[in-house]
Amino acid sequence: MNKTSPLNTQEENELRQYVKSFPEFPKPGIIYDDWAPVFSSSIGVSLINKLLKKYAETLRGKVDCVVMLESRGFLIGPIIALHLNVPCIPVCKKGNLPNPVIELSYSLEYGKDTIVIQPDSVKKGDRLVVVDDFLATGGTLKAATTLLTKVGGVVVEYFVVMEKLFLEGRKKLEFPVICFISD
């Protein structure tokens, strides 16, 4: 169990049962571990809801908003926000939010991307947890932090479902990373 996971070993093992690996995706040399099959059954949906509720309790009183990163952060961000009774703010890929937006381009392990946010979606000083599904090299979370800081937000923590430790993405990040599964 990762020391930054709020799960016990049994809960982590239950979640791991849903993870499927896809070699050579999205490009040769990459093995993509997919945790999203958890949504393919009512038992899995109940499990992820229970685990995200448990995580949300650790944030109570510490954050004002949940920031969800497109696309799979959109699956878990609203659940965490619902359990905390706080807003959920989208950070999207370029072209997926109407103007006005603030954008930031960045590099990731297999290409380049641009993310955007509507500037009035975060109030100056809002304390934020940034939610994504996967931490690899840290590029997306780092870019999101830069973007959120530009609009006045204060990142306090990152949450991901899975992390590939050998890629050392945490080393690029300024704030604590909480994850359910790390390899």
mmCIF file of C-alpha atoms in Angstrom:
data_model
loop_
_atom_site.group_PDB
_atom_site.id
_atom_site.type_symbol
_atom_site.label_atom_id
_atom_site.label_comp_id
_atom_site.label_asym_id
_atom_site.label_seq_id
_atom_site.Cartn_x
_atom_site.Cartn_y
_atom_site.Cartn_z
ATOM 1 C CA MET A 1 0.000 0.000 0.000
ATOM 2 C CA ASN A 2 1.249 3.482 -0.860
ATOM 3 C CA LYS A 3 1.830 5.508 2.299
ATOM 4 C CA THR A 4 -0.212 8.347 0.795
ATOM 5 C CA SER A 5 -3.246 6.143 0.187
ATOM 6 C CA PRO A 6 -6.243 6.510 2.485
ATOM 7 C CA LEU A 7 -7.174 2.883 1.711
ATOM 8 C CA ASN A 8 -6.456 -0.195 3.718
ATOM 9 C CA THR A 9 -4.936 -3.216 1.973
ATOM 10 C CA GLN A 10 -8.292 -4.958 1.501
ATOM 11 C CA GLU A 11 -9.865 -1.878 -0.131
ATOM 12 C CA GLU A 12 -6.857 -1.404 -2.393
ATOM 13 C CA ASN A 13 -7.005 -5.077 -3.425
ATOM 14 C CA GLU A 14 -10.739 -4.767 -4.176
ATOM 15 C CA LEU A 15 -10.060 -1.784 -6.442
ATOM 16 C CA ARG A 16 -7.068 -3.485 -8.112
ATOM 17 C CA GLN A 17 -9.348 -6.323 -9.246
ATOM 18 C CA TYR A 18 -10.904 -3.897 -11.729
ATOM 19 C CA VAL A 19 -7.604 -2.696 -13.259
ATOM 20 C CA LYS A 20 -6.859 -3.921 -16.781
ATOM 21 C CA SER A 21 -3.559 -3.410 -18.610
ATOM 22 C CA PHE A 22 -3.257 -2.496 -22.286
ATOM 23 C CA PRO A 23 0.248 -2.810 -23.757
ATOM 24 C CA GLU A 24 1.329 -0.476 -26.554
ATOM 25 C CA PHE A 25 -1.366 2.117 -25.753
ATOM 26 C CA PRO A 26 -1.568 5.001 -26.515
ATOM 27 C CA LYS A 27 1.714 4.395 -28.353
ATOM 28 C CA PRO A 28 4.411 1.704 -28.584
ATOM 29 C CA GLY A 29 6.394 1.228 -25.379
ATOM 30 C CA ILE A 30 3.585 2.373 -23.064
ATOM 31 C CA ILE A 31 1.536 0.007 -20.904
ATOM 32 C CA TYR A 32 -1.760 1.684 -20.050
ATOM 33 C CA ASP A 33 -3.340 0.556 -16.785
ATOM 34 C CA ASP A 34 -7.068 1.259 -16.847
ATOM 35 C CA TRP A 35 -8.992 1.472 -13.575
ATOM 36 C CA ALA A 36 -12.240 2.659 -15.255
ATOM 37 C CA PRO A 37 -13.702 -0.883 -15.532
ATOM 38 C CA VAL A 38 -14.755 -0.265 -11.914
ATOM 39 C CA PHE A 39 -17.739 1.549 -13.460
ATOM 40 C CA SER A 40 -18.835 -1.548 -15.416
ATOM 41 C CA SER A 41 -20.786 -3.073 -12.527
ATOM 42 C CA SER A 42 -23.008 -1.801 -9.748
ATOM 43 C CA ILE A 43 -20.646 -3.415 -7.221
ATOM 44 C CA GLY A 44 -17.729 -1.488 -8.727
ATOM 45 C CA VAL A 45 -19.671 1.791 -8.743
ATOM 46 C CA SER A 46 -20.593 1.244 -5.103
ATOM 47 C CA LEU A 47 -16.941 0.495 -4.285
ATOM 48 C CA ILE A 48 -15.537 3.627 -5.962
ATOM 49 C CA ASN A 49 -18.236 5.754 -4.332
ATOM 50 C CA LYS A 50 -17.357 4.326 -0.912
ATOM 51 C CA LEU A 51 -13.633 4.886 -1.442
ATOM 52 C CA LEU A 52 -14.076 8.437 -2.748
ATOM 53 C CA LYS A 53 -16.365 9.266 0.183
ATOM 54 C CA LYS A 54 -13.666 8.015 2.558
ATOM 55 C CA TYR A 55 -11.111 10.204 0.784
ATOM 56 C CA ALA A 56 -13.449 13.226 0.777
ATOM 57 C CA GLU A 57 -13.694 13.023 4.563
ATOM 58 C CA THR A 58 -9.947 13.714 4.780
ATOM 59 C CA LEU A 59 -10.529 16.992 2.885
ATOM 60 C CA ARG A 60 -13.461 18.316 4.917
ATOM 61 C CA GLY A 61 -12.780 21.948 5.851
ATOM 62 C CA LYS A 62 -9.520 22.034 3.863
ATOM 63 C CA VAL A 63 -10.803 22.787 0.343
ATOM 64 C CA ASP A 64 -13.335 25.145 -1.215
ATOM 65 C CA CYS A 65 -13.518 23.485 -4.658
ATOM 66 C CA VAL A 66 -12.696 20.261 -6.438
ATOM 67 C CA VAL A 67 -10.914 20.815 -9.752
ATOM 68 C CA MET A 68 -11.415 17.958 -12.175
ATOM 69 C CA LEU A 69 -9.089 17.421 -15.128
ATOM 70 C CA GLU A 70 -10.462 16.254 -18.449
ATOM 71 C CA SER A 71 -11.288 13.590 -19.135
ATOM 72 C CA ARG A 72 -11.246 10.945 -16.459
ATOM 73 C CA GLY A 73 -11.001 13.422 -13.614
ATOM 74 C CA PHE A 74 -14.579 14.168 -14.680
ATOM 75 C CA LEU A 75 -15.582 10.678 -13.498
ATOM 76 C CA ILE A 76 -14.382 11.127 -9.923
ATOM 77 C CA GLY A 77 -14.339 14.874 -9.268
ATOM 78 C CA PRO A 78 -18.122 15.261 -9.002
ATOM 79 C CA ILE A 79 -18.352 12.353 -6.552
ATOM 80 C CA ILE A 80 -15.758 13.941 -4.249
ATOM 81 C CA ALA A 81 -17.408 17.372 -4.590
ATOM 82 C CA LEU A 82 -20.822 15.898 -3.803
ATOM 83 C CA HIS A 83 -19.513 14.279 -0.603
ATOM 84 C CA LEU A 84 -17.919 17.600 0.417
ATOM 85 C CA ASN A 85 -20.828 19.801 -0.728
ATOM 86 C CA VAL A 86 -18.429 22.075 -2.648
ATOM 87 C CA PRO A 87 -18.310 23.186 -6.311
ATOM 88 C CA CYS A 88 -16.604 21.155 -9.002
ATOM 89 C CA ILE A 89 -14.564 23.116 -11.557
ATOM 90 C CA PRO A 90 -13.566 21.715 -14.975
ATOM 91 C CA VAL A 91 -10.123 22.125 -16.519
ATOM 92 C CA CYS A 92 -10.529 21.015 -20.127
ATOM 93 C CA LYS A 93 -8.552 20.366 -23.246
ATOM 94 C CA LYS A 94 -8.464 23.260 -25.674
ATOM 95 C CA GLY A 95 -11.696 23.626 -27.611
ATOM 96 C CA ASN A 96 -13.934 22.024 -24.983
ATOM 97 C CA LEU A 97 -14.983 25.128 -23.008
ATOM 98 C CA PRO A 98 -16.646 28.260 -24.402
ATOM 99 C CA ASN A 99 -14.719 31.541 -24.297
ATOM 100 C CA PRO A 100 -13.468 33.407 -22.467
ATOM 101 C CA VAL A 101 -10.798 30.952 -21.327
ATOM 102 C CA ILE A 102 -7.225 31.084 -20.157
ATOM 103 C CA GLU A 103 -5.027 28.431 -21.733
ATOM 104 C CA LEU A 104 -1.681 26.795 -21.092
ATOM 105 C CA SER A 105 0.282 24.465 -23.396
ATOM 106 C CA TYR A 106 2.590 21.807 -21.943
ATOM 107 C CA SER A 107 4.463 18.617 -22.789
ATOM 108 C CA LEU A 108 3.536 15.171 -21.565
ATOM 109 C CA GLU A 109 5.129 11.744 -21.901
ATOM 110 C CA TYR A 110 3.731 11.089 -25.373
ATOM 111 C CA GLY A 111 3.115 14.503 -26.937
ATOM 112 C CA LYS A 112 1.900 18.017 -26.236
ATOM 113 C CA ASP A 113 -1.423 19.314 -25.007
ATOM 114 C CA THR A 114 -3.207 22.523 -24.095
ATOM 115 C CA ILE A 115 -5.575 22.929 -21.159
ATOM 116 C CA VAL A 116 -8.059 25.724 -20.501
ATOM 117 C CA ILE A 117 -10.163 27.122 -17.687
ATOM 118 C CA GLN A 118 -12.815 29.798 -17.586
ATOM 119 C CA PRO A 119 -11.225 32.617 -15.555
ATOM 120 C CA ASP A 120 -14.275 33.293 -13.388
ATOM 121 C CA SER A 121 -14.720 29.644 -12.320
ATOM 122 C CA VAL A 122 -12.270 29.994 -9.406
ATOM 123 C CA LYS A 123 -12.448 32.790 -6.855
ATOM 124 C CA LYS A 124 -9.213 34.404 -5.687
ATOM 125 C CA GLY A 125 -7.924 32.436 -2.705
ATOM 126 C CA ASP A 126 -10.086 29.347 -3.250
ATOM 127 C CA ARG A 127 -8.376 26.290 -1.767
ATOM 128 C CA LEU A 128 -8.335 23.523 -4.367
ATOM 129 C CA VAL A 129 -7.852 19.798 -4.630
ATOM 130 C CA VAL A 130 -6.902 18.853 -8.192
ATOM 131 C CA VAL A 131 -8.334 15.512 -9.293
ATOM 132 C CA ASP A 132 -7.121 13.341 -12.159
ATOM 133 C CA ASP A 133 -7.244 9.625 -12.745
ATOM 134 C CA PHE A 134 -3.566 8.865 -13.316
ATOM 135 C CA LEU A 135 -0.157 10.257 -12.384
ATOM 136 C CA ALA A 136 2.641 9.392 -14.778
ATOM 137 C CA THR A 137 5.243 12.099 -15.394
ATOM 138 C CA GLY A 138 3.336 14.854 -13.569
ATOM 139 C CA GLY A 139 3.064 17.145 -16.597
ATOM 140 C CA THR A 140 -0.709 17.525 -16.569
ATOM 141 C CA LEU A 141 -0.964 18.198 -12.825
ATOM 142 C CA LYS A 142 1.923 20.664 -12.979
ATOM 143 C CA ALA A 143 0.309 22.521 -15.899
ATOM 144 C CA ALA A 144 -3.040 22.578 -14.097
ATOM 145 C CA THR A 145 -1.365 24.065 -11.018
ATOM 146 C CA THR A 146 0.181 26.834 -13.109
ATOM 147 C CA LEU A 147 -3.166 27.560 -14.746
ATOM 148 C CA LEU A 148 -5.085 27.537 -11.458
ATOM 149 C CA THR A 149 -2.559 29.857 -9.839
ATOM 150 C CA LYS A 150 -3.001 32.293 -12.765
ATOM 151 C CA VAL A 151 -6.720 32.562 -11.993
ATOM 152 C CA GLY A 152 -6.136 33.046 -8.254
ATOM 153 C CA GLY A 153 -6.628 29.541 -6.903
ATOM 154 C CA VAL A 154 -4.500 27.910 -4.213
ATOM 155 C CA VAL A 155 -3.759 24.222 -4.786
ATOM 156 C CA VAL A 156 -3.517 22.313 -1.506
ATOM 157 C CA GLU A 157 -3.444 18.706 -2.705
ATOM 158 C CA TYR A 158 -3.593 16.415 -5.724
ATOM 159 C CA PHE A 159 -5.662 13.254 -5.920
ATOM 160 C CA VAL A 160 -5.228 10.461 -8.466
ATOM 161 C CA VAL A 161 -6.636 6.963 -8.567
ATOM 162 C CA MET A 162 -3.405 5.405 -9.882
ATOM 163 C CA GLU A 163 0.264 6.329 -10.020
ATOM 164 C CA LYS A 164 3.251 4.834 -11.845
ATOM 165 C CA LEU A 165 6.030 5.373 -9.293
ATOM 166 C CA PHE A 166 8.921 4.588 -11.665
ATOM 167 C CA LEU A 167 8.058 7.674 -13.753
ATOM 168 C CA GLU A 168 8.646 9.873 -10.675
ATOM 169 C CA GLY A 169 5.880 12.353 -11.492
ATOM 170 C CA ARG A 170 5.658 13.459 -7.848
ATOM 171 C CA LYS A 171 9.082 15.056 -8.114
ATOM 172 C CA LYS A 172 7.648 17.698 -10.476
ATOM 173 C CA LEU A 173 4.795 18.595 -8.135
ATOM 174 C CA GLU A 174 4.717 21.116 -5.316
ATOM 175 C CA PHE A 175 1.896 19.701 -3.194
ATOM 176 C CA PRO A 176 1.008 16.366 -1.587
ATOM 177 C CA VAL A 177 -0.246 13.606 -3.873
ATOM 178 C CA ILE A 178 -2.842 11.174 -2.580
ATOM 179 C CA CYS A 179 -3.526 8.055 -4.628
ATOM 180 C CA PHE A 180 -5.409 4.803 -4.200
ATOM 181 C CA ILE A 181 -3.083 2.519 -6.174
ATOM 182 C CA SER A 182 0.615 2.909 -6.944
ATOM 183 C CA ASP A 183 2.975 0.581 -8.769
#
